[in-house]
Amino acid sequence: EAQVTQNPRYLITVTGKKLTVTCSQNMNHEYMSWYRQDPGLGLRQIYYSMNVEVTDKGDVPEGYKVSRKEKRNFPLILESPSPNQTSLYFCASSPSRTGGYEQYFGPGTRLTVT
Amino acid sequence: AQSVTQLGSHVSVSEGALVLLRCNYSSSVPPYLFWYVQYPNQGLQLLLKYTSAATLVKGINGFEAEFKKSETSFHLTKPSAHMSDAAEYFCAVIRIQGAQKLVFGQGTRLTINP
């Protein structure tokens, strides 16, 4: 089944404790992206990647890191989480132009930082 | 800059009634437009997309949307609401250069009354 998977689905952590949210897609998509969803603010892009070893900042990159060492994986790293990073996070992938720029979303990771 | 405005953060209809969710966009170039649905505790699922082909776009679950350039609108409709349609719906426009960022509206929560 073609899908985007994220792990963990739920995470409660404390301020300053490094964490990684994994994202993997099995559709051979070149493009991948991370969004966060907050009440009243909608979904905002954190980072994106056009291909392996090519990443760039989105609208709200502060406090986050990403890497793209393999085409299928795009982990989101919070080196020192803070309470304002409590949010619902979505990973997405896209075949870009060949697929009409449609983005496929993972199930989400609900992160709480205390 | 591209943007999307969804009119009405909450829409309530009776089962069997017409569903109309409004979306207006702003774009300096011909837009690619999308409607996504988010069921509780799930990720975003693509309902339909407009990519400059037919102006009336049919999607999954009986939904359709009409692209009206003169009105800069892309409203989502379904002739007869079903209880399973209760969810949050997001209109989005994509910037296809660079970040390929989906710019989302604030979302419309659809409630179906029995």
Short mmCIF file of C-alpha atoms in Angstrom, two decimals:
data_model
loop_
_atom_site.label_atom_id
_atom_site.label_comp_id
_atom_site.label_asym_id
_atom_site.label_seq_id
_atom_site.Cartn_x
_atom_site.Cartn_y
_atom_site.Cartn_z
CA GLU A 1 0.00 0.00 0.00
CA ALA A 2 1.28 3.43 -0.98
CA GLN A 3 1.63 5.48 2.15
CA VAL A 4 3.50 7.94 4.31
CA THR A 5 4.24 6.68 7.79
CA GLN A 6 5.25 8.65 10.87
CA ASN A 7 6.51 7.52 14.24
CA PRO A 8 5.69 7.97 16.98
CA ARG A 9 2.03 8.94 16.66
CA TYR A 10 1.95 10.43 20.14
CA LEU A 11 4.82 11.76 22.21
CA ILE A 12 5.01 13.55 25.55
CA THR A 13 8.43 14.87 26.48
CA VAL A 14 10.12 17.46 28.64
CA THR A 15 11.80 20.71 27.71
CA GLY A 16 15.30 20.26 26.35
CA LYS A 17 15.22 16.52 25.71
CA LYS A 18 16.23 15.88 22.10
CA LEU A 19 13.77 13.92 20.01
CA THR A 20 13.31 12.69 16.46
CA VAL A 21 10.08 12.11 14.59
CA THR A 22 10.56 9.73 11.70
CA CYS A 23 8.84 9.96 8.33
CA SER A 24 9.01 7.40 5.56
CA GLN A 25 7.30 7.08 2.18
CA ASN A 26 7.19 4.09 -0.16
CA MET A 27 6.14 5.92 -3.33
CA ASN A 28 9.58 6.93 -4.56
CA HIS A 29 8.64 10.60 -4.27
CA GLU A 30 11.37 13.19 -4.67
CA TYR A 31 9.65 15.91 -2.64
CA MET A 32 9.00 15.69 1.09
CA SER A 33 7.88 18.28 3.61
CA TRP A 34 7.02 18.81 7.27
CA TYR A 35 4.07 20.88 8.48
CA ARG A 36 2.77 21.75 11.90
CA GLN A 37 -0.90 22.30 12.66
CA ASP A 38 -2.00 24.64 15.42
CA PRO A 39 -5.50 25.83 16.35
CA GLY A 40 -6.29 29.13 14.71
CA LEU A 41 -3.07 29.08 12.67
CA GLY A 42 -3.82 26.23 10.29
CA LEU A 43 -0.96 24.24 8.77
CA ARG A 44 2.43 25.83 8.29
CA GLN A 45 5.47 24.44 6.52
CA ILE A 46 8.55 23.80 8.66
CA TYR A 47 11.10 22.35 6.22
CA TYR A 48 11.04 20.73 2.83
CA SER A 49 13.29 18.62 0.64
CA MET A 50 13.36 18.57 -3.15
CA ASN A 51 15.55 15.46 -3.26
CA VAL A 52 18.25 13.54 -1.41
CA GLU A 53 20.68 15.89 0.34
CA VAL A 54 18.60 18.93 -0.71
CA THR A 55 16.66 20.59 2.11
CA ASP A 56 15.46 24.12 2.79
CA LYS A 57 13.55 26.14 5.33
CA GLY A 58 9.82 26.66 5.21
CA ASP A 59 7.88 29.31 7.08
CA VAL A 60 8.58 28.23 10.67
CA PRO A 61 11.98 26.44 10.80
CA GLU A 62 13.23 27.80 14.14
CA GLY A 63 14.00 25.03 16.61
CA TYR A 64 13.89 22.23 14.04
CA LYS A 65 16.38 20.33 11.93
CA VAL A 66 15.91 17.84 9.12
CA SER A 67 18.03 15.54 7.02
CA ARG A 68 17.47 13.65 3.77
CA LYS A 69 20.07 10.95 3.41
CA GLU A 70 17.76 8.53 1.65
CA LYS A 71 14.93 9.23 -0.73
CA ARG A 72 12.31 7.50 1.39
CA ASN A 73 13.12 9.02 4.80
CA PHE A 74 12.84 12.59 6.08
CA PRO A 75 13.20 12.76 9.87
CA LEU A 76 12.33 15.86 11.88
CA ILE A 77 14.71 16.61 14.73
CA LEU A 78 14.03 18.81 17.74
CA GLU A 79 17.42 19.35 19.39
CA SER A 80 16.03 21.15 22.45
CA PRO A 81 12.24 21.07 22.47
CA SER A 82 10.30 23.87 24.10
CA PRO A 83 6.62 24.11 25.08
CA ASN A 84 5.86 26.31 22.06
CA GLN A 85 6.67 23.30 19.89
CA THR A 86 3.68 21.45 21.29
CA SER A 87 1.70 20.80 18.13
CA LEU A 88 0.39 18.27 15.63
CA TYR A 89 3.02 17.46 13.04
CA PHE A 90 2.46 16.11 9.54
CA CYS A 91 4.91 14.76 7.04
CA ALA A 92 3.99 14.86 3.35
CA SER A 93 5.49 13.65 0.11
CA SER A 94 4.83 14.47 -3.53
CA PRO A 95 5.84 13.32 -6.99
CA SER A 96 5.97 17.07 -7.80
CA ARG A 97 5.22 18.09 -11.36
CA THR A 98 4.68 14.58 -12.69
CA GLY A 99 1.88 14.11 -10.18
CA GLY A 100 0.21 17.49 -10.41
CA TYR A 101 1.95 18.53 -7.19
CA GLU A 102 -0.44 16.47 -5.12
CA GLN A 103 0.91 15.97 -1.60
CA TYR A 104 0.27 12.79 0.38
CA PHE A 105 0.14 13.17 4.14
CA GLY A 106 1.12 10.90 6.98
CA PRO A 107 -1.23 10.25 9.93
CA GLY A 108 0.33 12.91 12.13
CA THR A 109 2.38 13.01 15.31
CA ARG A 110 0.92 14.76 18.32
CA LEU A 111 3.76 16.20 20.37
CA THR A 112 3.43 17.65 23.85
CA VAL A 113 6.42 19.38 25.45
CA THR A 114 6.09 20.09 29.16
CA ALA B 1 1.96 35.84 -2.69
CA GLN B 2 -0.62 33.12 -2.83
CA SER B 3 -3.32 32.79 -0.20
CA VAL B 4 -6.60 31.06 0.47
CA THR B 5 -9.63 32.22 2.45
CA GLN B 6 -12.28 29.84 3.64
CA LEU B 7 -15.54 31.51 4.52
CA GLY B 8 -17.06 30.03 7.64
CA SER B 9 -15.05 28.15 10.22
CA HIS B 10 -18.06 25.99 11.01
CA VAL B 11 -20.84 24.79 8.72
CA SER B 12 -23.76 22.68 9.88
CA VAL B 13 -26.18 20.90 7.52
CA SER B 14 -28.83 18.24 7.84
CA GLU B 15 -28.27 14.75 6.53
CA GLY B 16 -29.37 14.67 2.88
CA ALA B 17 -28.97 18.42 2.41
CA LEU B 18 -26.59 20.20 0.05
CA VAL B 19 -23.07 20.79 1.34
CA LEU B 20 -21.37 24.01 0.23
CA LEU B 21 -17.96 24.96 1.59
CA ARG B 22 -16.54 28.21 0.29
CA CYS B 23 -12.98 28.93 -0.74
CA ASN B 24 -11.51 32.00 -2.40
CA TYR B 25 -7.92 32.18 -3.53
CA SER B 26 -5.39 34.81 -4.39
CA SER B 27 -2.67 33.98 -6.88
CA SER B 28 -0.59 35.95 -9.35
CA VAL B 29 -0.19 32.90 -11.59
CA PRO B 30 -2.65 30.20 -12.69
CA PRO B 31 -3.19 28.28 -9.50
CA TYR B 32 -3.13 24.65 -8.56
CA LEU B 33 -5.92 24.23 -6.01
CA PHE B 34 -6.76 21.40 -3.65
CA TRP B 35 -9.40 20.35 -1.16
CA TYR B 36 -8.29 18.10 1.69
CA VAL B 37 -10.39 16.44 4.39
CA GLN B 38 -9.23 15.64 7.91
CA TYR B 39 -11.20 13.15 9.97
CA PRO B 40 -10.68 13.15 13.75
CA ASN B 41 -7.24 11.85 14.75
CA GLN B 42 -6.23 11.27 11.17
CA GLY B 43 -4.03 12.90 8.57
CA LEU B 44 -5.15 14.92 5.59
CA GLN B 45 -6.71 13.09 2.67
CA LEU B 46 -6.97 14.61 -0.80
CA LEU B 47 -10.57 15.07 -1.94
CA LEU B 48 -9.87 16.66 -5.31
CA LYS B 49 -7.51 18.96 -7.19
CA TYR B 50 -7.63 21.56 -9.93
CA THR B 51 -4.61 21.72 -12.23
CA SER B 52 -5.85 23.94 -15.09
CA ALA B 53 -7.74 21.23 -16.96
CA ALA B 54 -11.54 21.02 -16.59
CA THR B 55 -13.05 23.73 -14.41
CA LEU B 56 -15.48 21.30 -12.77
CA VAL B 57 -13.50 18.80 -10.79
CA LYS B 58 -14.95 15.62 -9.37
CA GLY B 59 -13.42 14.04 -6.31
CA ILE B 60 -13.92 11.18 -3.95
CA ASN B 61 -16.97 10.52 -1.79
CA GLY B 62 -19.30 12.42 -4.13
CA PHE B 63 -17.63 15.81 -3.70
CA GLU B 64 -16.93 18.20 -6.54
CA ALA B 65 -15.61 21.73 -6.92
CA GLU B 66 -15.84 24.35 -9.62
CA PHE B 67 -12.95 26.66 -10.48
CA LYS B 68 -14.24 30.15 -11.30
CA LYS B 69 -11.45 32.44 -12.37
CA SER B 70 -13.68 35.53 -12.56
CA GLU B 71 -14.68 35.04 -8.94
CA THR B 72 -11.31 33.62 -7.79
CA SER B 73 -13.31 30.86 -6.13
CA PHE B 74 -13.05 27.10 -5.73
CA HIS B 75 -16.09 26.13 -3.69
CA LEU B 76 -16.63 22.51 -2.62
CA THR B 77 -20.07 20.94 -2.96
CA LYS B 78 -21.86 17.66 -2.39
CA PRO B 79 -25.51 17.25 -3.34
CA SER B 80 -26.54 15.14 -0.37
CA ALA B 81 -24.71 15.13 2.96
CA HIS B 82 -24.02 11.90 4.81
CA MET B 83 -23.20 11.50 8.47
CA SER B 84 -19.76 10.19 7.49
CA ASP B 85 -18.94 13.55 5.87
CA ALA B 86 -18.49 15.16 9.29
CA ALA B 87 -14.87 16.32 9.33
CA GLU B 88 -12.68 19.37 8.86
CA TYR B 89 -12.10 20.51 5.30
CA PHE B 90 -9.15 22.51 4.05
CA CYS B 91 -8.76 24.41 0.83
CA ALA B 92 -5.18 24.90 -0.32
CA VAL B 93 -3.20 26.54 -3.11
CA ILE B 94 0.31 25.52 -4.03
CA ARG B 95 3.27 27.57 -5.07
CA ILE B 96 4.88 25.28 -7.62
CA GLN B 97 8.19 27.09 -7.81
CA GLY B 98 10.78 26.56 -5.11
CA ALA B 99 9.29 25.30 -1.88
CA GLN B 100 6.17 23.79 -3.47
CA LYS B 101 4.51 24.87 -0.30
CA LEU B 102 0.85 24.16 0.22
CA VAL B 103 -0.80 27.30 1.58
CA PHE B 104 -3.86 26.25 3.52
CA GLY B 105 -7.01 28.04 4.49
CA GLN B 106 -8.01 28.04 8.13
CA GLY B 107 -10.33 25.09 7.65
CA THR B 108 -14.08 24.57 7.87
CA ARG B 109 -15.53 22.12 10.34
CA LEU B 110 -18.56 20.39 8.82
CA THR B 111 -21.21 19.04 11.16
CA ILE B 112 -24.03 16.82 9.91
CA ASN B 113 -27.31 16.86 11.81
CA PRO B 114 -29.44 13.71 11.74
#
